[in-house]
Amino acid sequence: MKEKIIPETLKKVVEEISNLPGYGEKSAQKLAVNILNMPRGEALKLIENFTEMLEKIHPCRECGIYAEEELCPVCLDEDRDKTVICVVEESFDAFAIERTGKYNGLYHVIGGRLSPLEEITPEDLNIESLIERVEKNPVKEVILATNPTVEGEATASYIYNLLKNKNIIISRIGYGLPFGAILENADDFTLAKALEHKTPI
Ligand SMILES: [Zn+2]
């Protein structure tokens, strides 16, 4: 009965947002209301930006970082060390590492983390393409920079097991980062330290 008071269109938007990972019903409601409360022009501009983003942004063919071109600026850069690949969960983790200016290798975005709760299995992540890259290119080191969370650790150890017999150095990002931290939110100094203190597994 109570439900009937919620306009159908609003209900639909809230439902769709709350289907996104990391959004509950409350945060979905908040986002919808924030957009409704925006000046109409700004709100429409925001929606336009979303459309433009969907049209222009796609994962880099090689590493999976979100980019506007077929290959991202990192993969196109001749000066990068192509023997090192840093494995991250999401593009924004790579952007955070780039911001430190302390890393000169390549990236591989797996697109999430293993999570039995959310039913995310290895097949849902770009892990197979990582193994292929390691096999087909002169890679000497893989740095596992998944987040220091339970799922991030499980993901790192899953990838480690697939790579351990491939005659390369496999290291894990160091722990200036507190357990449970999210790479993307770490300050540049902490992240730079964590990279510096990576340790071979
Ligand atoms: Zn790339």
CSV table of N, CA and C in Angstrom, one decimal, residues 27-193:
chain,number,residue,atom,x,y,z
A,27,SER,N,21.7,4.3,-0.3
A,27,SER,CA,22.6,5.2,-1.1
A,27,SER,C,22.0,5.4,-2.5
A,28,ALA,N,21.2,4.4,-3.0
A,28,ALA,CA,20.6,4.6,-4.3
A,28,ALA,C,19.5,5.7,-4.2
A,29,GLN,N,18.8,5.7,-3.1
A,29,GLN,CA,17.8,6.8,-3.0
A,29,GLN,C,18.4,8.1,-2.9
A,30,LYS,N,19.6,8.2,-2.1
A,30,LYS,CA,20.3,9.4,-1.9
A,30,LYS,C,20.8,10.0,-3.3
A,31,LEU,N,21.3,9.1,-4.1
A,31,LEU,CA,21.8,9.6,-5.4
A,31,LEU,C,20.7,10.1,-6.3
A,32,ALA,N,19.6,9.4,-6.3
A,32,ALA,CA,18.4,9.8,-7.1
A,32,ALA,C,17.9,11.1,-6.7
A,33,VAL,N,17.8,11.3,-5.3
A,33,VAL,CA,17.3,12.6,-4.8
A,33,VAL,C,18.2,13.7,-5.1
A,34,ASN,N,19.6,13.4,-4.9
A,34,ASN,CA,20.6,14.5,-5.2
A,34,ASN,C,20.4,15.0,-6.6
A,35,ILE,N,20.2,14.0,-7.5
A,35,ILE,CA,20.1,14.4,-9.0
A,35,ILE,C,18.8,15.2,-9.2
A,36,LEU,N,17.7,14.8,-8.5
A,36,LEU,CA,16.4,15.5,-8.6
A,36,LEU,C,16.5,16.9,-8.1
A,37,ASN,N,17.4,17.1,-7.0
A,37,ASN,CA,17.5,18.4,-6.4
A,37,ASN,C,18.4,19.3,-7.1
A,38,MET,N,19.2,18.8,-8.1
A,38,MET,CA,20.1,19.6,-8.8
A,38,MET,C,19.3,20.6,-9.7
A,39,PRO,N,19.9,21.8,-10.0
A,39,PRO,CA,19.3,22.6,-11.0
A,39,PRO,C,19.2,21.8,-12.3
A,40,ARG,N,18.0,21.9,-12.9
A,40,ARG,CA,17.7,21.1,-14.1
A,40,ARG,C,18.8,21.1,-15.1
A,41,GLY,N,19.4,22.3,-15.5
A,41,GLY,CA,20.5,22.3,-16.5
A,41,GLY,C,21.7,21.5,-16.1
A,42,GLU,N,22.1,21.6,-14.8
A,42,GLU,CA,23.2,20.8,-14.4
A,42,GLU,C,23.0,19.3,-14.4
A,43,ALA,N,21.8,19.0,-14.0
A,43,ALA,CA,21.4,17.6,-14.0
A,43,ALA,C,21.4,17.0,-15.4
A,44,LEU,N,20.9,17.7,-16.4
A,44,LEU,CA,20.9,17.3,-17.7
A,44,LEU,C,22.3,17.2,-18.3
A,45,LYS,N,23.2,18.1,-17.9
A,45,LYS,CA,24.6,18.1,-18.3
A,45,LYS,C,25.3,16.8,-17.8
A,46,LEU,N,24.9,16.5,-16.5
A,46,LEU,CA,25.5,15.3,-15.9
A,46,LEU,C,25.1,14.0,-16.7
A,47,ILE,N,23.8,14.0,-17.0
A,47,ILE,CA,23.4,12.8,-17.8
A,47,ILE,C,24.1,12.8,-19.2
A,48,GLU,N,24.2,14.0,-19.8
A,48,GLU,CA,25.0,14.1,-21.1
A,48,GLU,C,26.4,13.6,-20.9
A,49,ASN,N,27.0,13.9,-19.8
A,49,ASN,CA,28.4,13.5,-19.6
A,49,ASN,C,28.4,11.9,-19.4
A,50,PHE,N,27.4,11.4,-18.8
A,50,PHE,CA,27.3,9.9,-18.7
A,50,PHE,C,27.3,9.3,-20.1
A,51,THR,N,26.4,9.9,-20.9
A,51,THR,CA,26.2,9.4,-22.3
A,51,THR,C,27.6,9.4,-23.1
A,52,GLU,N,28.2,10.6,-22.9
A,52,GLU,CA,29.5,10.8,-23.6
A,52,GLU,C,30.5,9.8,-23.1
A,53,MET,N,30.5,9.5,-21.8
A,53,MET,CA,31.5,8.6,-21.2
A,53,MET,C,31.2,7.2,-21.8
A,54,LEU,N,29.9,6.8,-21.9
A,54,LEU,CA,29.6,5.5,-22.4
A,54,LEU,C,30.0,5.4,-23.9
A,55,GLU,N,29.9,6.5,-24.6
A,55,GLU,CA,30.3,6.4,-26.1
A,55,GLU,C,31.8,6.4,-26.2
A,56,LYS,N,32.6,7.1,-25.4
A,56,LYS,CA,34.0,7.3,-25.7
A,56,LYS,C,34.9,6.3,-24.9
A,57,ILE,N,34.5,5.9,-23.7
A,57,ILE,CA,35.4,5.2,-22.8
A,57,ILE,C,35.2,3.7,-23.0
A,58,HIS,N,36.4,3.0,-23.2
A,58,HIS,CA,36.3,1.5,-23.2
A,58,HIS,C,37.6,1.0,-22.6
A,59,PRO,N,37.7,-0.3,-22.3
A,59,PRO,CA,39.0,-0.8,-21.7
A,59,PRO,C,40.1,-0.9,-22.8
A,60,CYS,N,41.3,-0.5,-22.5
A,60,CYS,CA,42.4,-0.6,-23.4
A,60,CYS,C,42.5,-2.0,-23.8
A,61,ARG,N,42.8,-2.2,-25.1
A,61,ARG,CA,42.8,-3.6,-25.7
A,61,ARG,C,43.9,-4.4,-25.0
A,62,GLU,N,44.9,-3.8,-24.6
A,62,GLU,CA,46.0,-4.6,-24.0
A,62,GLU,C,45.9,-4.8,-22.5
A,63,CYS,N,45.7,-3.7,-21.8
A,63,CYS,CA,45.8,-3.8,-20.3
A,63,CYS,C,44.4,-3.6,-19.6
A,64,GLY,N,43.4,-3.2,-20.3
A,64,GLY,CA,42.1,-3.0,-19.6
A,64,GLY,C,41.9,-1.7,-18.9
A,65,ILE,N,42.9,-0.8,-18.9
A,65,ILE,CA,42.6,0.5,-18.3
A,65,ILE,C,41.6,1.2,-19.1
A,66,TYR,N,40.7,1.9,-18.5
A,66,TYR,CA,39.7,2.7,-19.2
A,66,TYR,C,40.4,3.8,-20.0
A,67,ALA,N,40.1,3.9,-21.3
A,67,ALA,CA,40.8,4.9,-22.1
A,67,ALA,C,39.9,5.4,-23.2
A,68,GLU,N,40.2,6.4,-23.9
A,68,GLU,CA,39.4,6.9,-25.0
A,68,GLU,C,39.9,6.3,-26.4
A,69,GLU,N,41.2,5.9,-26.4
A,69,GLU,CA,41.7,5.3,-27.6
A,69,GLU,C,41.7,3.8,-27.4
A,70,GLU,N,42.1,3.1,-28.5
A,70,GLU,CA,42.1,1.7,-28.5
A,70,GLU,C,43.2,1.2,-27.5
A,71,LEU,N,44.3,1.9,-27.5
A,71,LEU,CA,45.3,1.6,-26.5
A,71,LEU,C,45.5,2.8,-25.5
A,72,CYS,N,45.7,2.5,-24.2
A,72,CYS,CA,45.8,3.6,-23.2
A,72,CYS,C,47.1,4.3,-23.3
A,73,PRO,N,47.3,5.5,-22.7
A,73,PRO,CA,48.6,6.2,-22.8
A,73,PRO,C,49.8,5.4,-22.3
A,74,VAL,N,49.5,4.6,-21.3
A,74,VAL,CA,50.6,3.8,-20.7
A,74,VAL,C,51.1,2.7,-21.7
A,75,CYS,N,50.2,2.0,-22.3
A,75,CYS,CA,50.6,1.0,-23.3
A,75,CYS,C,51.3,1.6,-24.5
A,76,LEU,N,50.9,2.9,-24.8
A,76,LEU,CA,51.4,3.6,-26.0
A,76,LEU,C,52.8,4.2,-25.7
A,77,ASP,N,53.1,4.3,-24.5
A,77,ASP,CA,54.4,5.0,-24.1
A,77,ASP,C,55.6,4.1,-24.3
A,78,GLU,N,56.5,4.5,-25.2
A,78,GLU,CA,57.7,3.7,-25.5
A,78,GLU,C,58.6,3.7,-24.3
A,79,ASP,N,58.5,4.6,-23.4
A,79,ASP,CA,59.5,4.7,-22.4
A,79,ASP,C,59.1,3.8,-21.1
A,80,ARG,N,58.0,3.2,-21.2
A,80,ARG,CA,57.6,2.4,-20.0
A,80,ARG,C,58.4,1.0,-20.1
A,81,ASP,N,58.6,0.5,-18.9
A,81,ASP,CA,59.3,-0.8,-18.7
A,81,ASP,C,58.3,-1.9,-19.0
A,82,LYS,N,58.4,-2.5,-20.2
A,82,LYS,CA,57.4,-3.5,-20.6
A,82,LYS,C,57.7,-4.9,-20.0
A,83,THR,N,58.7,-5.0,-19.1
A,83,THR,CA,59.0,-6.3,-18.5
A,83,THR,C,58.2,-6.4,-17.1
A,84,VAL,N,57.6,-5.3,-16.7
A,84,VAL,CA,56.9,-5.3,-15.4
A,84,VAL,C,55.4,-5.0,-15.6
A,85,ILE,N,54.6,-5.9,-15.0
A,85,ILE,CA,53.1,-5.7,-15.0
A,85,ILE,C,52.6,-5.6,-13.6
A,86,CYS,N,51.9,-4.5,-13.4
A,86,CYS,CA,51.2,-4.3,-12.0
A,86,CYS,C,49.7,-4.6,-12.2
A,87,VAL,N,49.3,-5.6,-11.4
A,87,VAL,CA,47.9,-6.1,-11.5
A,87,VAL,C,47.0,-5.3,-10.5
A,88,VAL,N,46.0,-4.6,-11.0
A,88,VAL,CA,45.1,-3.9,-10.1
A,88,VAL,C,43.7,-4.3,-10.4
A,89,GLU,N,42.8,-4.0,-9.4
A,89,GLU,CA,41.4,-4.4,-9.5
A,89,GLU,C,40.7,-3.6,-10.5
A,90,GLU,N,40.9,-2.3,-10.4
A,90,GLU,CA,40.1,-1.3,-11.2
A,90,GLU,C,41.0,-0.3,-11.8
A,91,SER,N,40.6,0.4,-12.9
A,91,SER,CA,41.3,1.5,-13.6
A,91,SER,C,41.7,2.6,-12.6
A,92,PHE,N,40.9,2.9,-11.6
A,92,PHE,CA,41.2,4.0,-10.7
A,92,PHE,C,42.3,3.6,-9.8
A,93,ASP,N,42.6,2.4,-9.5
A,93,ASP,CA,43.7,1.9,-8.8
A,93,ASP,C,45.0,2.3,-9.6
A,94,ALA,N,45.0,2.0,-10.9
A,94,ALA,CA,46.1,2.3,-11.8
A,94,ALA,C,46.3,3.8,-11.8
A,95,PHE,N,45.2,4.6,-11.9
A,95,PHE,CA,45.3,6.0,-11.9
A,95,PHE,C,46.0,6.6,-10.6
A,96,ALA,N,45.6,5.9,-9.5
A,96,ALA,CA,46.2,6.3,-8.2
A,96,ALA,C,47.7,6.1,-8.2
A,97,ILE,N,48.1,4.9,-8.7
A,97,ILE,CA,49.5,4.5,-8.7
A,97,ILE,C,50.3,5.5,-9.7
A,98,GLU,N,49.7,5.8,-10.8
A,98,GLU,CA,50.3,6.8,-11.7
A,98,GLU,C,50.6,8.1,-11.1
A,99,ARG,N,49.6,8.5,-10.3
A,99,ARG,CA,49.7,9.8,-9.6
A,99,ARG,C,51.0,9.9,-8.7
A,100,THR,N,51.4,8.8,-8.2
A,100,THR,CA,52.6,8.8,-7.3
A,100,THR,C,53.9,9.1,-8.2
A,101,GLY,N,53.8,8.8,-9.5
A,101,GLY,CA,55.0,9.0,-10.3
A,101,GLY,C,56.1,8.0,-10.0
A,102,LYS,N,55.9,7.0,-9.2
A,102,LYS,CA,56.9,6.1,-8.8
A,102,LYS,C,56.9,4.7,-9.5
A,103,TYR,N,56.1,4.6,-10.5
A,103,TYR,CA,56.0,3.3,-11.2
A,103,TYR,C,56.1,3.6,-12.7
A,104,ASN,N,57.0,2.8,-13.3
A,104,ASN,CA,57.2,3.0,-14.8
A,104,ASN,C,56.9,1.7,-15.6
A,105,GLY,N,56.2,0.7,-15.0
A,105,GLY,CA,55.9,-0.5,-15.8
A,105,GLY,C,54.5,-0.4,-16.4
A,106,LEU,N,54.0,-1.5,-16.8
A,106,LEU,CA,52.7,-1.6,-17.4
A,106,LEU,C,51.6,-2.0,-16.3
A,107,TYR,N,50.4,-2.0,-16.7
A,107,TYR,CA,49.3,-2.4,-15.8
A,107,TYR,C,48.5,-3.6,-16.4
A,108,HIS,N,47.7,-4.2,-15.5
A,108,HIS,CA,46.7,-5.1,-16.0
A,108,HIS,C,45.5,-5.0,-15.1
A,109,VAL,N,44.4,-4.5,-15.6
A,109,VAL,CA,43.2,-4.3,-14.8
A,109,VAL,C,42.3,-5.6,-14.9
A,110,ILE,N,42.1,-6.3,-13.7
A,110,ILE,CA,41.3,-7.5,-13.8
A,110,ILE,C,39.8,-7.2,-13.7
A,111,GLY,N,39.5,-6.0,-13.3
A,111,GLY,CA,38.1,-5.7,-13.3
A,111,GLY,C,37.3,-6.1,-12.1
A,112,GLY,N,37.9,-6.2,-11.0
A,112,GLY,CA,37.2,-6.6,-9.7
A,112,GLY,C,38.0,-7.5,-8.9
A,113,ARG,N,37.4,-8.2,-8.0
A,113,ARG,CA,38.0,-9.1,-7.1
A,113,ARG,C,37.2,-10.4,-6.9
A,114,LEU,N,37.8,-11.5,-6.6
A,114,LEU,CA,37.1,-12.7,-6.3
A,114,LEU,C,36.2,-12.5,-5.1
A,115,SER,N,35.0,-12.8,-5.2
A,115,SER,CA,34.1,-12.7,-4.0
A,115,SER,C,33.0,-13.7,-4.1
A,116,PRO,N,33.1,-14.7,-3.2
A,116,PRO,CA,32.1,-15.8,-3.2
A,116,PRO,C,30.7,-15.2,-2.8
A,117,LEU,N,30.7,-14.2,-2.0
A,117,LEU,CA,29.4,-13.5,-1.5
A,117,LEU,C,28.7,-12.9,-2.7
A,118,GLU,N,29.5,-12.2,-3.6
A,118,GLU,CA,28.9,-11.5,-4.7
A,118,GLU,C,28.9,-12.4,-5.9
A,119,GLU,N,29.2,-13.7,-5.7
A,119,GLU,CA,29.3,-14.7,-6.8
A,119,GLU,C,30.2,-14.2,-7.9
A,120,ILE,N,31.4,-13.6,-7.6
A,120,ILE,CA,32.3,-13.2,-8.6
A,120,ILE,C,33.4,-14.3,-8.6
A,121,THR,N,33.5,-15.0,-9.7
A,121,THR,CA,34.4,-16.1,-9.9
A,121,THR,C,35.6,-15.7,-10.8
A,122,PRO,N,36.7,-16.5,-10.9
A,122,PRO,CA,37.8,-16.1,-11.8
A,122,PRO,C,37.3,-15.8,-13.2
A,123,GLU,N,36.3,-16.5,-13.7
A,123,GLU,CA,35.8,-16.3,-15.1
A,123,GLU,C,35.3,-14.9,-15.3
A,124,ASP,N,34.8,-14.3,-14.2
A,124,ASP,CA,34.3,-12.9,-14.3
A,124,ASP,C,35.4,-11.9,-14.4
A,125,LEU,N,36.6,-12.3,-14.1
A,125,LEU,CA,37.7,-11.3,-14.1
A,125,LEU,C,38.6,-11.5,-15.3
A,126,ASN,N,39.4,-10.5,-15.6
A,126,ASN,CA,40.3,-10.6,-16.8
A,126,ASN,C,41.7,-11.2,-16.3
A,127,ILE,N,41.6,-12.5,-15.9
A,127,ILE,CA,42.7,-13.1,-15.4
A,127,ILE,C,43.4,-13.9,-16.5
A,128,GLU,N,42.6,-14.6,-17.3
A,128,GLU,CA,43.1,-15.4,-18.4
A,128,GLU,C,44.0,-14.5,-19.4
A,129,SER,N,43.5,-13.3,-19.6
A,129,SER,CA,44.2,-12.4,-20.5
A,129,SER,C,45.6,-12.0,-19.9
A,130,LEU,N,45.6,-11.9,-18.5
A,130,LEU,CA,46.9,-11.6,-17.8
A,130,LEU,C,47.9,-12.8,-18.1
A,131,ILE,N,47.4,-14.0,-17.9
A,131,ILE,CA,48.3,-15.1,-18.1
A,131,ILE,C,48.8,-15.2,-19.5
A,132,GLU,N,47.9,-14.9,-20.5
A,132,GLU,CA,48.3,-14.8,-21.9
A,132,GLU,C,49.4,-13.8,-22.1
A,133,ARG,N,49.2,-12.6,-21.5
A,133,ARG,CA,50.2,-11.5,-21.7
A,133,ARG,C,51.5,-11.9,-21.1
A,134,VAL,N,51.5,-12.6,-20.0
A,134,VAL,CA,52.8,-13.0,-19.3
A,134,VAL,C,53.5,-14.0,-20.2
A,135,GLU,N,52.7,-14.9,-20.8
A,135,GLU,CA,53.3,-15.9,-21.7
A,135,GLU,C,53.8,-15.4,-23.0
A,136,LYS,N,53.1,-14.4,-23.5
A,136,LYS,CA,53.5,-13.9,-24.9
A,136,LYS,C,54.5,-12.8,-24.9
A,137,ASN,N,54.7,-12.2,-23.8
A,137,ASN,CA,55.6,-11.0,-23.8
A,137,ASN,C,56.8,-11.3,-22.8
A,138,PRO,N,57.9,-10.5,-23.0
A,138,PRO,CA,59.1,-10.7,-22.2
A,138,PRO,C,58.9,-10.1,-20.8
A,139,VAL,N,57.9,-10.7,-20.1
A,139,VAL,CA,57.6,-10.1,-18.7
A,139,VAL,C,58.5,-10.8,-17.7
A,140,LYS,N,59.1,-10.0,-16.8
A,140,LYS,CA,60.0,-10.5,-15.8
A,140,LYS,C,59.4,-10.4,-14.4
A,141,GLU,N,58.5,-9.5,-14.2
A,141,GLU,CA,57.9,-9.3,-12.9
A,141,GLU,C,56.4,-9.0,-13.0
A,142,VAL,N,55.7,-9.6,-12.1
A,142,VAL,CA,54.3,-9.2,-11.9
A,142,VAL,C,54.1,-8.7,-10.5
A,143,ILE,N,53.6,-7.5,-10.3
A,143,ILE,CA,53.3,-7.0,-9.0
A,143,ILE,C,51.8,-7.1,-8.7
A,144,LEU,N,51.4,-7.8,-7.7
A,144,LEU,CA,50.0,-8.0,-7.4
A,144,LEU,C,49.6,-6.8,-6.5
A,145,ALA,N,48.9,-5.9,-7.0
A,145,ALA,CA,48.4,-4.7,-6.3
A,145,ALA,C,46.9,-4.7,-6.1
A,146,THR,N,46.4,-5.9,-5.9
A,146,THR,CA,44.9,-5.9,-5.5
A,146,THR,C,44.8,-5.3,-4.1
A,147,ASN,N,43.6,-4.8,-3.7
A,147,ASN,CA,43.5,-4.2,-2.4
A,147,ASN,C,43.8,-5.1,-1.3
A,148,PRO,N,44.3,-4.5,-0.2
A,148,PRO,CA,44.6,-5.3,1.0
A,148,PRO,C,43.3,-5.6,1.8
A,149,THR,N,42.4,-6.3,1.2
A,149,THR,CA,41.1,-6.7,1.8
A,149,THR,C,41.1,-8.2,1.7
A,150,VAL,N,40.1,-8.8,2.4
A,150,VAL,CA,40.0,-10.3,2.4
A,150,VAL,C,39.9,-10.8,0.9
A,151,GLU,N,39.0,-10.1,0.1
A,151,GLU,CA,38.8,-10.5,-1.3
A,151,GLU,C,40.1,-10.2,-2.1
A,152,GLY,N,40.7,-9.0,-1.8
A,152,GLY,CA,41.9,-8.7,-2.6
A,152,GLY,C,43.0,-9.7,-2.4
A,153,GLU,N,43.2,-10.1,-1.1
A,153,GLU,CA,44.2,-11.1,-0.8
A,153,GLU,C,43.9,-12.4,-1.5
A,154,ALA,N,42.7,-12.8,-1.4
A,154,ALA,CA,42.3,-14.1,-2.1
A,154,ALA,C,42.5,-14.0,-3.6
A,155,THR,N,42.3,-12.9,-4.2
A,155,THR,CA,42.5,-12.7,-5.6
A,155,THR,C,44.0,-12.8,-5.9
A,156,ALA,N,44.8,-12.1,-5.1
A,156,ALA,CA,46.2,-12.1,-5.3
A,156,ALA,C,46.8,-13.5,-5.2
A,157,SER,N,46.3,-14.3,-4.2
A,157,SER,CA,46.9,-15.6,-4.1
A,157,SER,C,46.4,-16.6,-5.2
A,158,TYR,N,45.2,-16.3,-5.7
A,158,TYR,CA,44.7,-17.1,-6.8
A,158,TYR,C,45.6,-16.9,-8.0
A,159,ILE,N,45.9,-15.6,-8.3
A,159,ILE,CA,46.7,-15.3,-9.5
A,159,ILE,C,48.2,-15.8,-9.2
A,160,TYR,N,48.6,-15.7,-8.0
A,160,TYR,CA,50.0,-16.2,-7.7
A,160,TYR,C,50.1,-17.6,-8.1
A,161,ASN,N,49.1,-18.4,-7.7
A,161,ASN,CA,49.1,-19.9,-8.0
A,161,ASN,C,49.2,-20.1,-9.5
A,162,LEU,N,48.6,-19.3,-10.3
A,162,LEU,CA,48.6,-19.5,-11.8
A,162,LEU,C,49.9,-19.1,-12.4
A,163,LEU,N,50.7,-18.2,-11.7
A,163,LEU,CA,51.9,-17.6,-12.3
A,163,LEU,C,53.2,-18.2,-11.7
A,164,LYS,N,53.0,-18.9,-10.6
A,164,LYS,CA,54.2,-19.3,-9.8
A,164,LYS,C,55.2,-20.2,-10.5
A,165,ASN,N,54.8,-20.9,-11.5
A,165,ASN,CA,55.7,-21.8,-12.3
A,165,ASN,C,56.2,-21.2,-13.6
A,166,LYS,N,56.0,-19.9,-13.7
A,166,LYS,CA,56.3,-19.3,-15.0
A,166,LYS,C,57.6,-18.6,-15.1
A,167,ASN,N,58.4,-18.8,-14.0
A,167,ASN,CA,59.8,-18.3,-14.0
A,167,ASN,C,59.9,-16.8,-14.1
A,168,ILE,N,59.0,-16.1,-13.3
A,168,ILE,CA,59.1,-14.7,-13.2
A,168,ILE,C,59.0,-14.3,-11.7
A,169,ILE,N,59.4,-13.1,-11.4
A,169,ILE,CA,59.3,-12.6,-10.0
A,169,ILE,C,57.8,-12.2,-9.8
A,170,ILE,N,57.2,-12.7,-8.7
A,170,ILE,CA,55.9,-12.2,-8.4
A,170,ILE,C,56.0,-11.5,-7.1
A,171,SER,N,55.6,-10.3,-7.0
A,171,SER,CA,55.6,-9.6,-5.8
A,171,SER,C,54.3,-9.0,-5.4
A,172,ARG,N,54.1,-8.8,-4.1
A,172,ARG,CA,52.9,-8.2,-3.5
A,172,ARG,C,53.2,-6.8,-3.1
A,173,ILE,N,52.3,-5.9,-3.3
A,173,ILE,CA,52.5,-4.5,-2.9
A,173,ILE,C,52.6,-4.5,-1.4
A,174,GLY,N,53.5,-3.6,-0.9
A,174,GLY,CA,53.9,-3.6,0.5
A,174,GLY,C,52.9,-3.0,1.4
A,175,TYR,N,53.1,-3.2,2.7
A,175,TYR,CA,52.0,-2.8,3.6
A,175,TYR,C,52.4,-1.6,4.5
A,176,GLY,N,52.5,-0.4,3.8
A,176,GLY,CA,52.3,0.8,4.5
A,176,GLY,C,50.7,1.0,4.5
A,177,LEU,N,50.1,0.2,3.6
A,177,LEU,CA,48.6,0.3,3.5
A,177,LEU,C,48.0,-0.5,4.6
A,178,PRO,N,47.1,0.1,5.4
A,178,PRO,CA,46.4,-0.7,6.4
A,178,PRO,C,45.5,-1.7,5.8
A,179,PHE,N,45.4,-2.9,6.5
A,179,PHE,CA,44.5,-3.9,6.0
A,179,PHE,C,43.1,-3.4,5.9
A,180,GLY,N,42.5,-3.7,4.8
A,180,GLY,CA,41.1,-3.2,4.6
A,180,GLY,C,41.1,-1.9,3.8
A,181,ALA,N,42.3,-1.3,3.5
A,181,ALA,CA,42.3,-0.1,2.8
A,181,ALA,C,42.0,-0.3,1.3
A,182,ILE,N,41.6,0.8,0.7
A,182,ILE,CA,41.3,0.7,-0.7
A,182,ILE,C,42.4,1.6,-1.4
A,183,LEU,N,43.1,1.0,-2.3
A,183,LEU,CA,44.2,1.6,-3.0
A,183,LEU,C,43.8,3.0,-3.5
A,184,GLU,N,42.7,3.0,-4.2
A,184,GLU,CA,42.2,4.3,-4.8
A,184,GLU,C,42.1,5.4,-3.8
A,185,ASN,N,41.9,5.1,-2.5
A,185,ASN,CA,41.7,6.2,-1.5
A,185,ASN,C,43.0,6.5,-0.7
A,186,ALA,N,44.1,5.7,-1.0
A,186,ALA,CA,45.3,5.9,-0.3
A,186,ALA,C,45.9,7.2,-0.7
A,187,ASP,N,46.6,7.9,0.2
A,187,ASP,CA,47.3,9.1,-0.2
A,187,ASP,C,48.5,8.7,-1.0
A,188,ASP,N,49.0,9.7,-1.8
A,188,ASP,CA,50.2,9.4,-2.7
A,188,ASP,C,51.4,8.9,-2.0
A,189,PHE,N,51.7,9.5,-0.8
A,189,PHE,CA,52.9,9.1,-0.1
A,189,PHE,C,52.8,7.6,0.4
A,190,THR,N,51.6,7.2,1.0
A,190,THR,CA,51.4,5.9,1.4
A,190,THR,C,51.5,4.9,0.3
A,191,LEU,N,50.9,5.3,-0.8
A,191,LEU,CA,50.9,4.4,-2.0
A,191,LEU,C,52.3,4.2,-2.6
A,192,ALA,N,53.0,5.3,-2.6
A,192,ALA,CA,54.4,5.3,-3.2
A,192,ALA,C,55.2,4.4,-2.3
A,193,LYS,N,55.0,4.5,-0.9
A,193,LYS,CA,55.8,3.6,0.0
A,193,LYS,C,55.4,2.2,-0.2
